[in-house]
Amino acid sequence: MALLEVRDLEVGVAIGGKVLPVVQGISFDVEENQTLGIVGESGCGKSLTSLAIMGLLEGSMLRLTGGSISFNGQDLLALSPRARRAIMGDQMAMIFQEPMTSLNPVYRIGDQIIESLRQHRSMSQRQARARAIELLDLVRIPDPERRVDSYPHQLSGGQRQRVMIAMALACGPKLLIADEPTTALDVTVQKEVLDLMLDLQKRTGTAIILISHDLGVISETCDKVVVMYRGKIVESAKTATLFSNMSHPYTQGLLASIPVVDHDVEWLNAIPGRVPLIDEVLPGCAFHPRCSFAQASCATSPPSADYVSDDHLVRCHFPNDRPSGGEAGGDA
Amino acid sequence: MFVYTFNRLLALIPTLLAASILVFLFIHLIPGDPASILLGDTATPEEIAELTRAMGLDKPLWTQYFIWLSNVVQGDLGTSVFFREPVLAVIASGAETSILLACMTMMWIIVLGIPIGILAATRHGTWADQLASGGAMLFASVPTFWLGLYLILIFAVGLGWFPSSGFPSITDEGGVFNLRYLMLPSLTLAAPNAALIIRLVRASMLDVAREDHVRTARAKGLHPARVAIKHIFRNALIAVAAAFGFTFAALVSEAVVTETVFSLPGIGRLVVQSILRRDYPVIQGVILIIVIFYMLINLLVDLAYARLDPRVSLS
C-alpha cells in the first residue's frame, strides 16, 4: 500500500450557485521515500490538487466534489476536521511558492517554528526553541542561535524559504508537498533549496510531491511524473520512461519550450494558444485547439486515459501514431 | 525609542504655539466682547470701557497674546472672566467628568468594537456578519445628539434604568455607583466610534485572511480560532491601532454635543459655554489642554504601532 493514494479526485469552484469542475479524475500514488513531480502550465490545477490533499480548500470558493484520498491507510476525507488538523503540519506538511509572504511578518521566525512544534508535540517552550535552532541549522541558516529571533523581513527570500522548509520538517512529516518552492527565488538559490530538500529527504525518508512548471527541475529530482493539463492528468510515468518516450503532445510541447543553451535560436518553442478558461466547454480533448497533431475526432470525443506500457499512462487518441520528441507546438 | 519619544515631545512646543495663535485669532473674530456680556444689557458705554481697560482688552491683539503666553510659560493660564477663578481650577472641575466619560467610552469602543468585528469577519457572509455590519452602518450614520435623545427616551424616561442627566462626583455619596450617570452618555459617544472599529476590524481581518501567511498557519494544523486570533486579528490590529488616534479626535468634538445633551459638567460643555460667555482665558486654556492630549494620544498610537509591527522602525 502506498503512503498516499489519490483516486478520481475532483475539485470544483463555486461560482454563482454553480460548481464548475476545475480538477477531474486525478489518481496517483506516492510511495515512502519517493518524489512525485506534478508539472503543467499555470492554471492547470496543480496547486488545487495539492491544496485538496493538504486539506486547505476550506474557506475558499473551491470544493472537493469527488474522489478519495488515502494517507498512511487512513481515508482523509472521512476524518473529522479535528483529526484532519492533527495530521496537517505533523505527518503531512507543505511549502508554498511565495517565501516573501508565506511567513507571518509580526512574529519571530523561531516562534513560528515553535508554534508548529508545540501544536503537535508536547514540548516545553525551552525544548521547542532548542529544536527550532536545530532545524534552522539543518536547513543551513547561518548563525541559527541569533537568527531564531529574527523577523521574516530581516531575511532574504532564499533564507525565508529555508525557514519554511524548517517549519514544514519540524514534526518529521511522512509527506512533504512543495508547491513551486523555487519559482520565486534567484536561479542560484533555486538549486540550493532543491538540493537541500533532496538531501533532507535522503536523511529522513520523507516522500515529496514537487509541483513545478519546470520540466528540467522535475527531470532532475523526481522518481515519477504526473503531467496535468486543464485539470486532468494527460500523461504520467516513471521519470526515466517519460523522458525517453514522451507520448502526449502537451508533454512534448513543454519539453520543447525549454531553451537549449548551446543552440542559437531566434524564437523559443512556445506552445501556441493558452489554457482554456474553466467555463469554456470543450466536448473533445481539452488540448486539441493547441495541438498540431489534432484530427477531426479530437474535437468531438474526449480521449480516455490508457496505459501505453507498464505505469505509463497517456490521455490521447493517437499516443503512438506520431513521431515522438519535441515537435509539438511549432514556432509560435 | 527614548530618543524618538523625546523628539516627539519636543515637537509639541511649536505645535502648541501654532494652535494657541490660531485659537487666539479666531476667538477675537467672534463679535461681542466679554465686558459687555458680563455687565449685561443695562451697562453704560463708560462702564464697559472701564472693565475692558481693567481686563487689558484695550491693548493691541499681539500684546494681549504675549502677555497671555508669558503667563502660560510660568504655569498661569489666567483667570476666568466669568467664574473669577484660575482657569486651571475651572478646567479641573470639569476634568473628572470628561476623563471618566472618555475612559468609559473607550471601554465600550474596545469591548463592543473588537469582538463584534472579529465575529463579523470570522462569520463572513452569514446572518451574524450581516447583522453586525448592518448595525455598524446604522450606528456610524446616526447623529450623536439624536442617539443621545433616544437613549434618554428609552432607558431613562421609559424603562427608568439609568439617570438622564448630570453627574455627581464619584467622591460624593453613591461612590463608583455614580458611574451609572455616565452609562447613557458613554454609550452615545461610543456608538459611532465602535461602529467604525467594527467595520475596520472586519475589513482588515478579511484582508489579512487572504494573505499567504494565514494559509501557512492553517497548514500547521492550528485550530481555526487560533488562526483567527493569533494570525489574522493580530495582524489586522496594526491598522486598527492607527484608527484609535483618529477616534480620539472625533471623541473630542462629539463629547461637546453629548455633554450638552446629557447636561454633564464636563470640559466639552465648558468650552461651549465659555465661547458663549466670551470667556477667552478658559477657551484658550481648554484648547491648549486638548491639543496636548491629542498629541500625547497620537504619540502613544505611534509607539503602539511600532510595537505591533516589527517592520516599523522609530529611529
XYZ file of C-alpha atoms in Angstrom:
647
model
C 0.000 0.000 0.000
C 1.330 3.386 -0.994
C 1.763 6.200 1.549
C -0.622 8.438 -0.375
C -3.301 7.131 -2.695
C -5.331 9.687 -4.593
C -8.270 8.288 -6.561
C -10.526 10.169 -9.003
C -10.040 13.440 -7.157
C -12.426 16.169 -8.273
C -12.300 19.832 -7.271
C -14.848 22.416 -8.335
C -15.107 26.170 -7.950
C -18.432 27.542 -6.685
C -19.470 30.495 -8.800
C -22.977 31.932 -8.570
C -24.658 28.812 -7.212
C -22.971 26.505 -9.724
C -19.923 24.347 -9.145
C -17.632 24.319 -12.187
C -15.171 21.425 -12.274
C -11.547 22.579 -12.308
C -9.779 19.365 -11.402
C -11.120 15.986 -12.555
C -10.232 12.327 -12.286
C -6.857 12.765 -10.631
C -5.379 9.472 -9.474
C -1.820 8.763 -8.381
C 0.199 7.068 -5.670
C 3.168 8.346 -3.717
C 5.402 5.791 -2.008
C 7.544 6.457 1.039
C 10.912 7.979 0.227
C 9.717 8.741 -3.303
C 9.441 12.069 -5.102
C 6.464 12.663 -7.344
C 6.549 15.589 -9.730
C 3.388 17.340 -10.861
C 4.011 19.516 -13.885
C 1.898 21.794 -16.049
C 1.274 25.390 -17.024
C -0.274 27.961 -14.687
C -3.971 27.288 -14.201
C -3.829 23.553 -14.937
C -4.872 22.572 -11.397
C -1.520 21.545 -9.892
C -1.814 23.774 -6.855
C -5.503 22.983 -6.344
C -4.711 19.278 -6.306
C -2.063 19.815 -3.647
C -4.286 22.092 -1.550
C -7.049 19.479 -1.712
C -4.654 16.772 -0.481
C -3.390 19.040 2.278
C -6.931 19.981 3.333
C -6.611 23.710 2.669
C -9.574 24.228 0.339
C -11.884 25.024 3.231
C -12.975 28.630 3.480
C -12.439 29.369 -0.211
C -14.692 29.140 -3.246
C -13.193 25.741 -4.007
C -14.942 22.499 -3.133
C -13.759 18.936 -3.140
C -16.560 17.353 -5.141
C -15.457 13.749 -5.501
C -12.808 11.082 -5.181
C -10.832 9.745 -2.269
C -7.521 10.477 -0.604
C -5.952 7.767 1.482
C -2.912 8.680 3.543
C -0.991 6.150 5.589
C -4.010 3.839 5.377
C -6.461 6.494 6.592
C -9.288 7.863 4.472
C -8.566 11.589 4.863
C -11.984 12.715 3.638
C -13.774 10.632 6.298
C -11.854 12.282 9.151
C -13.308 14.950 11.428
C -11.809 18.450 10.996
C -10.003 17.947 14.294
C -8.464 14.626 13.227
C -7.529 16.172 9.883
C -5.773 19.079 11.617
C -3.845 16.588 13.746
C -2.279 15.295 10.505
C -1.694 18.718 8.928
C 1.694 20.105 9.821
C 2.603 16.871 11.583
C 2.573 13.878 9.214
C 1.873 15.983 6.153
C 3.407 19.409 5.615
C 3.520 21.957 2.833
C 5.903 24.560 1.435
C 4.454 27.368 -0.657
C 5.524 29.292 -3.692
C 5.912 32.753 -2.156
C 8.560 32.767 0.583
C 8.320 36.560 0.849
C 4.713 36.463 2.059
C 4.310 32.965 3.489
C 5.685 33.828 6.919
C 3.736 35.987 9.350
C 5.564 39.358 9.383
C 4.786 40.159 13.031
C 6.279 37.060 14.671
C 9.905 35.988 15.042
C 10.787 33.053 12.778
C 11.743 30.958 15.805
C 8.307 31.465 17.330
C 6.665 30.425 14.072
C 8.631 27.166 14.040
C 7.956 26.661 17.763
C 4.219 27.125 17.131
C 4.276 24.199 14.727
C 6.274 22.028 17.131
C 4.127 22.728 20.162
C 0.927 22.216 18.182
C 1.783 18.570 17.597
C 4.344 17.621 20.248
C 4.183 18.066 23.979
C 7.310 20.143 24.393
C 8.243 22.933 26.750
C 8.969 26.346 25.255
C 12.662 25.795 26.018
C 12.797 22.377 24.335
C 10.903 23.682 21.315
C 13.276 26.624 20.994
C 16.302 24.323 21.106
C 14.658 22.161 18.424
C 13.884 25.265 16.313
C 17.572 26.228 16.418
C 18.496 22.666 15.374
C 16.049 22.865 12.473
C 17.425 26.234 11.327
C 20.880 24.709 11.428
C 19.599 21.708 9.451
C 18.334 23.971 6.651
C 21.715 25.762 6.714
C 20.672 29.110 8.092
C 23.933 30.672 9.296
C 24.191 31.588 12.974
C 20.898 29.905 13.955
C 21.133 30.850 17.672
C 20.865 34.502 16.678
C 18.667 34.083 13.611
C 15.986 32.279 15.587
C 14.999 35.697 16.960
C 14.888 37.406 13.560
C 11.719 38.674 11.982
C 10.923 37.482 8.436
C 11.680 40.916 6.923
C 15.246 40.625 8.173
C 15.865 37.545 5.978
C 16.376 37.133 2.222
C 13.917 35.230 0.029
C 16.112 32.127 -0.040
C 16.525 32.207 3.741
C 12.792 32.610 4.231
C 12.148 29.571 2.044
C 14.647 27.639 4.180
C 12.699 28.730 7.252
C 9.527 27.476 5.547
C 11.266 24.148 4.933
C 12.432 24.029 8.557
C 8.876 24.722 9.682
C 7.452 22.046 7.359
C 10.004 19.496 8.573
C 9.563 20.440 12.235
C 7.490 17.396 13.154
C 9.186 14.988 10.741
C 6.360 14.651 8.187
C 5.892 11.481 6.149
C 4.812 13.582 3.178
C 6.069 16.997 2.141
C 4.147 18.900 -0.519
C 6.263 21.587 -2.177
C 4.221 23.905 -4.385
C 6.687 25.613 -6.739
C 9.140 26.067 -3.869
C 11.824 27.664 -6.003
C 9.844 29.692 -8.548
C 10.152 32.985 -6.664
C 13.861 32.567 -5.968
C 17.009 33.540 -7.855
C 18.348 30.786 -10.099
C 21.426 30.206 -7.949
C 19.315 29.970 -4.802
C 16.817 27.665 -6.567
C 19.384 24.913 -6.876
C 20.483 25.287 -3.250
C 16.927 24.997 -1.998
C 16.167 21.966 -4.195
C 19.391 20.244 -3.173
C 18.551 20.943 0.443
C 15.116 19.337 0.099
C 16.517 16.241 -1.589
C 19.336 15.969 0.914
C 16.858 16.137 3.779
C 14.713 13.543 2.029
C 17.677 11.155 1.940
C 18.173 11.586 5.677
C 14.553 11.423 6.787
C 12.869 9.253 4.157
C 10.110 11.795 3.623
C 8.014 11.397 0.497
C 7.814 14.591 -1.568
C 5.262 15.911 -4.019
C 7.087 18.538 -6.036
C 4.890 20.851 -8.039
C 6.588 22.756 -10.804
C 6.120 24.117 -14.281
C 9.783 23.421 -14.942
C 10.394 20.033 -16.593
C 14.115 20.495 -16.066
C 13.693 20.615 -12.291
C 11.290 17.660 -12.417
C 13.635 15.501 -14.523
C 16.492 16.002 -12.068
C 14.585 15.413 -8.852
C 11.567 13.167 -9.316
C 11.031 9.407 -9.446
C 7.619 9.712 -11.044
C 5.988 12.482 -13.041
C 2.355 13.474 -13.480
C 1.648 15.944 -16.292
C -1.549 17.925 -15.857
C -3.462 19.940 -18.392
C -6.676 21.796 -17.667
C -7.466 19.877 -14.504
C -6.732 16.395 -15.834
C -3.741 14.095 -15.922
C -2.650 13.876 -19.571
C 0.415 11.732 -19.012
C 2.083 10.017 -16.096
C 5.038 7.666 -15.877
C 8.313 6.976 -14.148
C 10.643 9.873 -14.888
C 13.023 7.770 -16.999
C 10.139 6.329 -19.029
C 8.529 9.683 -19.565
C 11.657 11.436 -20.753
C 12.634 8.588 -23.069
C 9.166 8.176 -24.538
C 7.001 11.276 -24.259
C 3.661 10.285 -25.680
C 1.408 13.282 -25.160
C 1.839 16.289 -27.481
C 1.453 18.595 -24.465
C 4.357 16.979 -22.615
C 6.425 17.177 -25.783
C 5.494 20.846 -26.103
C 6.551 21.540 -22.512
C 9.933 19.961 -23.140
C 10.367 21.709 -26.484
C 9.721 25.071 -24.839
C 12.853 24.752 -22.666
C 15.577 26.763 -24.417
C 18.793 24.861 -25.125
C 21.830 26.857 -24.107
C 24.174 25.962 -26.989
C 21.583 26.414 -29.744
C 21.287 29.844 -31.263
C 17.554 30.288 -31.816
C 15.581 33.381 -32.682
C 12.269 32.155 -31.284
C 11.626 29.926 -28.280
C 9.355 26.956 -28.946
C 6.252 28.016 -27.065
C 3.028 26.013 -27.147
C 0.628 28.137 -29.198
C -2.572 29.404 -27.592
C -3.451 29.332 -23.917
C -5.034 27.084 -21.310
C -8.830 27.239 -21.889
C -10.848 29.084 -19.236
C -12.778 26.942 -16.774
C -16.181 27.905 -18.179
C -15.204 27.132 -21.786
C -16.954 23.953 -22.914
C -14.697 21.622 -24.899
C -16.501 18.397 -25.803
C -13.371 16.687 -27.130
C -9.766 16.724 -25.988
C -9.042 19.878 -23.976
C -5.668 20.230 -25.678
C -6.858 19.869 -29.295
C -7.087 23.630 -30.082
C -3.349 23.880 -29.358
C -2.253 20.504 -30.690
C -0.501 20.396 -34.061
C -1.414 16.707 -34.482
C -5.130 17.189 -33.839
C -7.525 15.182 -36.019
C -11.244 15.746 -36.560
C -12.207 13.259 -33.833
C -10.089 15.131 -31.242
C -12.594 17.992 -31.267
C -15.630 15.815 -30.652
C -14.782 12.887 -28.381
C -12.766 13.149 -25.178
C -9.787 10.783 -25.043
C -9.602 8.274 -22.208
C -6.507 7.674 -20.135
C -4.845 4.454 -21.280
C -1.667 2.649 -20.389
C 0.760 2.554 -23.303
C 3.141 0.460 -21.231
C 3.507 -0.530 -17.569
C 2.964 2.565 -15.415
C 2.896 4.840 -18.433
C -0.492 6.494 -18.734
C -1.469 8.764 -21.622
C -4.688 10.625 -22.306
C -4.571 10.985 -26.106
C -6.438 9.481 -29.066
C -3.208 8.961 -31.004
C -0.453 8.324 -28.454
C 1.716 6.235 -30.762
C 0.800 7.446 -34.238
C 3.099 10.426 -34.164
C 6.824 10.887 -34.319
C 7.748 11.448 -30.640
C 10.154 14.036 -29.285
C 9.663 17.735 -29.122
C 7.855 18.526 -32.338
C 4.553 19.632 -30.921
C 3.866 23.280 -30.708
C 5.843 24.652 -33.582
C 7.025 28.208 -33.858
C 4.521 30.466 -32.205
C 12.710 54.624 21.240
C 13.505 57.075 24.077
C 15.158 59.446 21.615
C 12.100 59.186 19.373
C 9.705 59.876 22.268
C 11.807 62.809 23.437
C 11.858 64.319 19.946
C 8.116 63.903 19.619
C 7.578 65.644 22.972
C 9.869 68.438 21.816
C 7.745 68.784 18.676
C 4.794 69.519 20.976
C 6.120 73.027 21.613
C 5.860 74.529 18.089
C 2.518 72.762 17.575
C 1.148 74.256 20.780
C 2.392 77.725 19.781
C 0.722 77.461 16.377
C -2.505 76.159 17.904
C -2.609 78.928 20.514
C -2.059 81.684 17.920
C -4.832 80.259 15.731
C -7.258 79.988 18.643
C -6.336 83.464 19.863
C -7.065 84.951 16.461
C -10.274 83.003 15.938
C -11.933 83.852 19.248
C -11.272 87.545 18.694
C -13.071 87.269 15.363
C -16.315 86.388 17.155
C -18.448 89.537 17.516
C -19.204 90.739 21.065
C -16.742 91.287 23.905
C -16.604 89.852 27.433
C -17.071 93.215 29.172
C -20.475 93.959 27.654
C -21.620 90.364 28.158
C -20.519 90.375 31.812
C -22.146 93.718 32.591
C -25.417 92.856 30.835
C -27.892 94.978 28.860
C -28.097 97.855 31.316
C -24.386 98.756 31.281
C -23.345 102.192 30.116
C -20.578 102.599 27.497
C -18.345 104.134 30.201
C -18.706 101.081 32.457
C -17.937 98.776 29.563
C -14.878 100.801 28.570
C -13.629 100.773 32.152
C -13.986 96.983 32.520
C -12.382 96.486 29.108
C -9.388 98.521 30.284
C -9.276 96.668 33.587
C -9.156 93.300 31.779
C -6.438 94.522 29.426
C -8.644 94.021 26.375
C -7.962 97.545 25.055
C -4.330 96.656 24.304
C -3.296 95.558 20.770
C -4.000 91.885 19.997
C -0.342 90.864 19.804
C 0.376 92.474 23.182
C -2.535 90.587 24.695
C -1.189 87.375 23.168
C 2.313 87.847 24.534
C 1.038 88.719 27.999
C -1.026 85.523 27.927
C 1.890 83.487 26.554
C 4.382 84.716 29.143
C 1.892 83.803 31.879
C 1.319 80.343 30.380
C 5.039 79.661 30.286
C 5.081 80.403 34.011
C 2.256 77.919 34.538
C -0.506 80.506 34.842
C -3.361 80.002 32.384
C -5.057 83.174 33.616
C -8.300 83.831 35.428
C -11.750 83.025 34.129
C -13.682 86.169 33.242
C -16.956 84.504 34.204
C -16.054 82.391 37.231
C -13.356 84.773 38.522
C -11.305 81.683 39.365
C -7.988 80.465 37.951
C -8.554 78.763 34.570
C -6.767 75.599 35.736
C -9.214 75.238 38.629
C -12.162 75.724 36.250
C -10.808 73.072 33.890
C -10.018 70.724 36.772
C -13.640 70.927 37.938
C -14.776 69.547 34.552
C -11.886 67.126 34.161
C -13.265 64.344 36.359
C -16.448 64.041 34.322
C -14.672 64.231 30.985
C -11.871 61.811 31.850
C -14.292 59.239 33.302
C -16.568 59.697 30.287
C -13.612 59.216 27.917
C -12.467 56.083 29.774
C -15.936 54.522 29.756
C -16.370 55.419 26.112
C -13.037 53.862 25.161
C -14.010 50.769 27.146
C -17.250 50.447 25.158
C -15.435 51.029 21.870
C -12.995 48.217 22.660
C -15.486 45.851 24.315
C -18.077 46.261 21.559
C -15.973 47.117 18.516
C -13.292 44.440 18.609
C -15.275 41.252 19.473
C -18.156 42.139 17.132
C -15.646 42.976 14.389
C -13.895 39.626 14.885
C -17.256 37.832 14.881
C -18.310 39.555 11.639
C -15.011 38.655 9.964
C -14.901 35.024 11.084
C -18.591 34.510 10.245
C -18.104 36.370 6.968
C -21.194 36.217 4.744
C -23.531 34.702 7.374
C -26.512 36.387 9.066
C -24.289 37.237 12.062
C -21.975 39.183 9.764
C -24.875 40.933 8.045
C -26.407 41.874 11.393
C -23.086 43.212 12.715
C -22.180 45.050 9.508
C -25.690 46.457 9.075
C -25.847 47.546 12.704
C -22.412 49.144 12.412
C -23.501 51.012 9.289
C -26.616 52.259 11.102
C -24.782 53.476 14.210
C -21.998 55.061 12.184
C -24.630 57.154 10.383
C -26.819 58.211 13.337
C -26.016 61.710 14.670
C -24.785 61.763 18.284
C -27.443 64.171 19.586
C -30.266 62.086 18.072
C -28.957 58.826 19.516
C -28.475 60.512 22.904
C -32.063 61.760 22.963
C -33.435 58.345 22.017
C -31.346 56.561 24.640
C -32.719 59.011 27.232
C -36.241 58.391 25.967
C -35.942 54.604 26.118
C -33.597 53.848 29.038
C -34.155 56.880 31.304
C -37.738 58.024 30.700
C -39.281 54.724 29.509
C -37.506 51.986 31.451
C -36.020 54.153 34.190
C -32.810 52.091 34.271
C -30.313 54.944 34.115
C -30.400 58.646 35.055
C -30.852 61.008 32.135
C -28.646 63.931 33.116
C -25.983 65.315 35.414
C -23.076 63.567 37.120
C -22.328 63.750 40.848
C -18.632 63.127 41.521
C -17.611 59.572 42.398
C -16.241 61.038 45.647
C -19.803 62.098 46.573
C -22.470 59.890 48.102
C -23.014 56.834 45.898
C -19.300 56.440 45.111
C -18.464 54.468 41.996
C -22.165 53.703 41.513
C -22.448 57.287 40.302
C -20.811 55.995 37.130
C -24.311 54.881 36.097
C -24.893 58.561 35.275
C -22.274 58.150 32.549
C -23.806 54.940 31.138
C -26.026 56.528 28.500
C -23.602 59.348 27.585
C -20.701 56.912 27.142
C -22.833 54.573 25.015
C -23.947 57.537 22.905
C -20.363 58.647 22.390
C -19.099 55.106 21.812
C -21.753 54.041 19.288
C -20.445 55.739 16.113
C -16.822 55.052 17.050
C -17.426 51.420 17.981
C -19.267 51.082 14.663
C -16.180 52.415 12.910
C -13.940 49.944 14.755
C -16.307 47.036 13.929
C -16.113 47.872 10.244
C -12.362 48.396 10.383
C -11.641 45.166 12.312
C -13.876 43.219 9.916
C -12.375 44.717 6.747
C -8.760 44.399 7.965
C -9.282 40.810 9.084
C -10.836 39.838 5.761
C -7.834 41.438 4.033
C -5.316 39.635 6.218
C -7.217 36.331 5.866
C -6.334 36.319 2.170
C -2.611 36.651 2.845
C -0.264 33.740 2.220
C 0.996 33.506 5.792
C -2.515 32.662 7.007
C -2.506 29.637 4.712
C 0.845 28.683 6.248
C -0.703 28.947 9.715
C -3.634 26.731 8.665
C -1.203 24.237 7.120
C 0.336 23.823 10.582
C -2.946 22.246 11.678
C -3.823 25.073 14.086
C -7.400 25.383 15.339
C -9.373 27.904 13.236
C -9.964 30.081 16.321
C -6.231 30.232 16.959
C -5.600 31.151 13.316
C -8.286 33.864 13.542
C -6.919 35.462 16.706
C -3.180 34.843 16.645
C -2.568 35.206 12.931
C -5.432 37.193 11.399
C -6.582 39.535 14.171
C -3.059 40.177 15.452
C -2.006 41.435 12.017
C -5.251 43.353 11.486
C -4.642 45.119 14.802
C -1.912 47.201 13.139
C -4.495 49.057 11.048
C -6.955 49.228 13.947
C -4.381 50.795 16.295
C -3.788 53.599 13.810
C -7.515 54.326 13.788
C -7.600 54.898 17.559
C -5.709 58.164 17.033
C -8.430 59.472 14.751
C -11.125 58.129 17.064
C -9.832 60.331 19.868
C -10.101 63.437 17.674
C -13.685 62.526 16.829
C -14.449 61.904 20.509
C -13.414 65.439 21.496
C -15.901 67.098 19.150
C -18.665 64.549 19.804
C -18.156 64.946 23.564
C -19.167 68.603 23.257
C -22.562 67.555 21.878
C -23.002 64.609 24.236
C -22.143 66.579 27.381
C -24.656 69.189 26.319
C -27.437 66.646 25.632
C -26.876 64.919 28.984
C -26.100 68.155 30.919
C -22.783 66.768 32.110
C -20.449 69.146 33.948
C -17.541 68.234 31.654
C -14.941 70.061 29.622
C -16.931 69.767 26.389
C -19.837 71.735 27.812
C -17.384 74.141 29.464
C -15.969 75.024 26.013
C -19.390 75.725 24.532
C -20.468 77.861 27.482
C -17.152 79.707 27.574
C -17.472 80.575 23.901
C -20.989 81.912 24.529
C -19.639 83.956 27.509
C -16.586 85.126 25.529
C -14.508 83.719 28.394
C -11.273 83.970 26.412
C -8.837 82.630 29.057
C -10.910 79.460 29.600
C -11.283 78.782 25.857
C -7.550 79.254 25.350
C -6.718 77.030 28.311
C -9.071 74.207 27.347
C -7.853 74.147 23.762
C -4.256 74.047 24.930
C -5.047 71.042 27.124
C -6.972 69.275 24.334
C -4.091 69.786 21.895
C -1.618 68.371 24.420
C -3.871 65.332 24.998
C -4.393 64.813 21.299
C -0.678 64.871 20.586
C 0.135 62.577 23.508
C -2.515 60.074 22.395
C -1.128 60.100 18.876
C 2.373 59.620 20.242
C 1.072 56.597 22.167
C -0.594 55.285 18.996
C 2.672 55.611 17.073
C 4.610 53.862 19.843
C 1.980 51.096 19.914
C 2.189 50.862 16.130
C 5.916 50.229 16.285
C 5.382 47.567 18.926
C 2.669 45.845 16.874
C 4.588 45.848 13.605
C 8.257 44.866 13.811
C 8.809 46.236 10.303
C 8.173 49.775 11.577
C 11.308 51.434 12.847
C 11.073 54.563 15.006
C 14.649 55.714 14.676
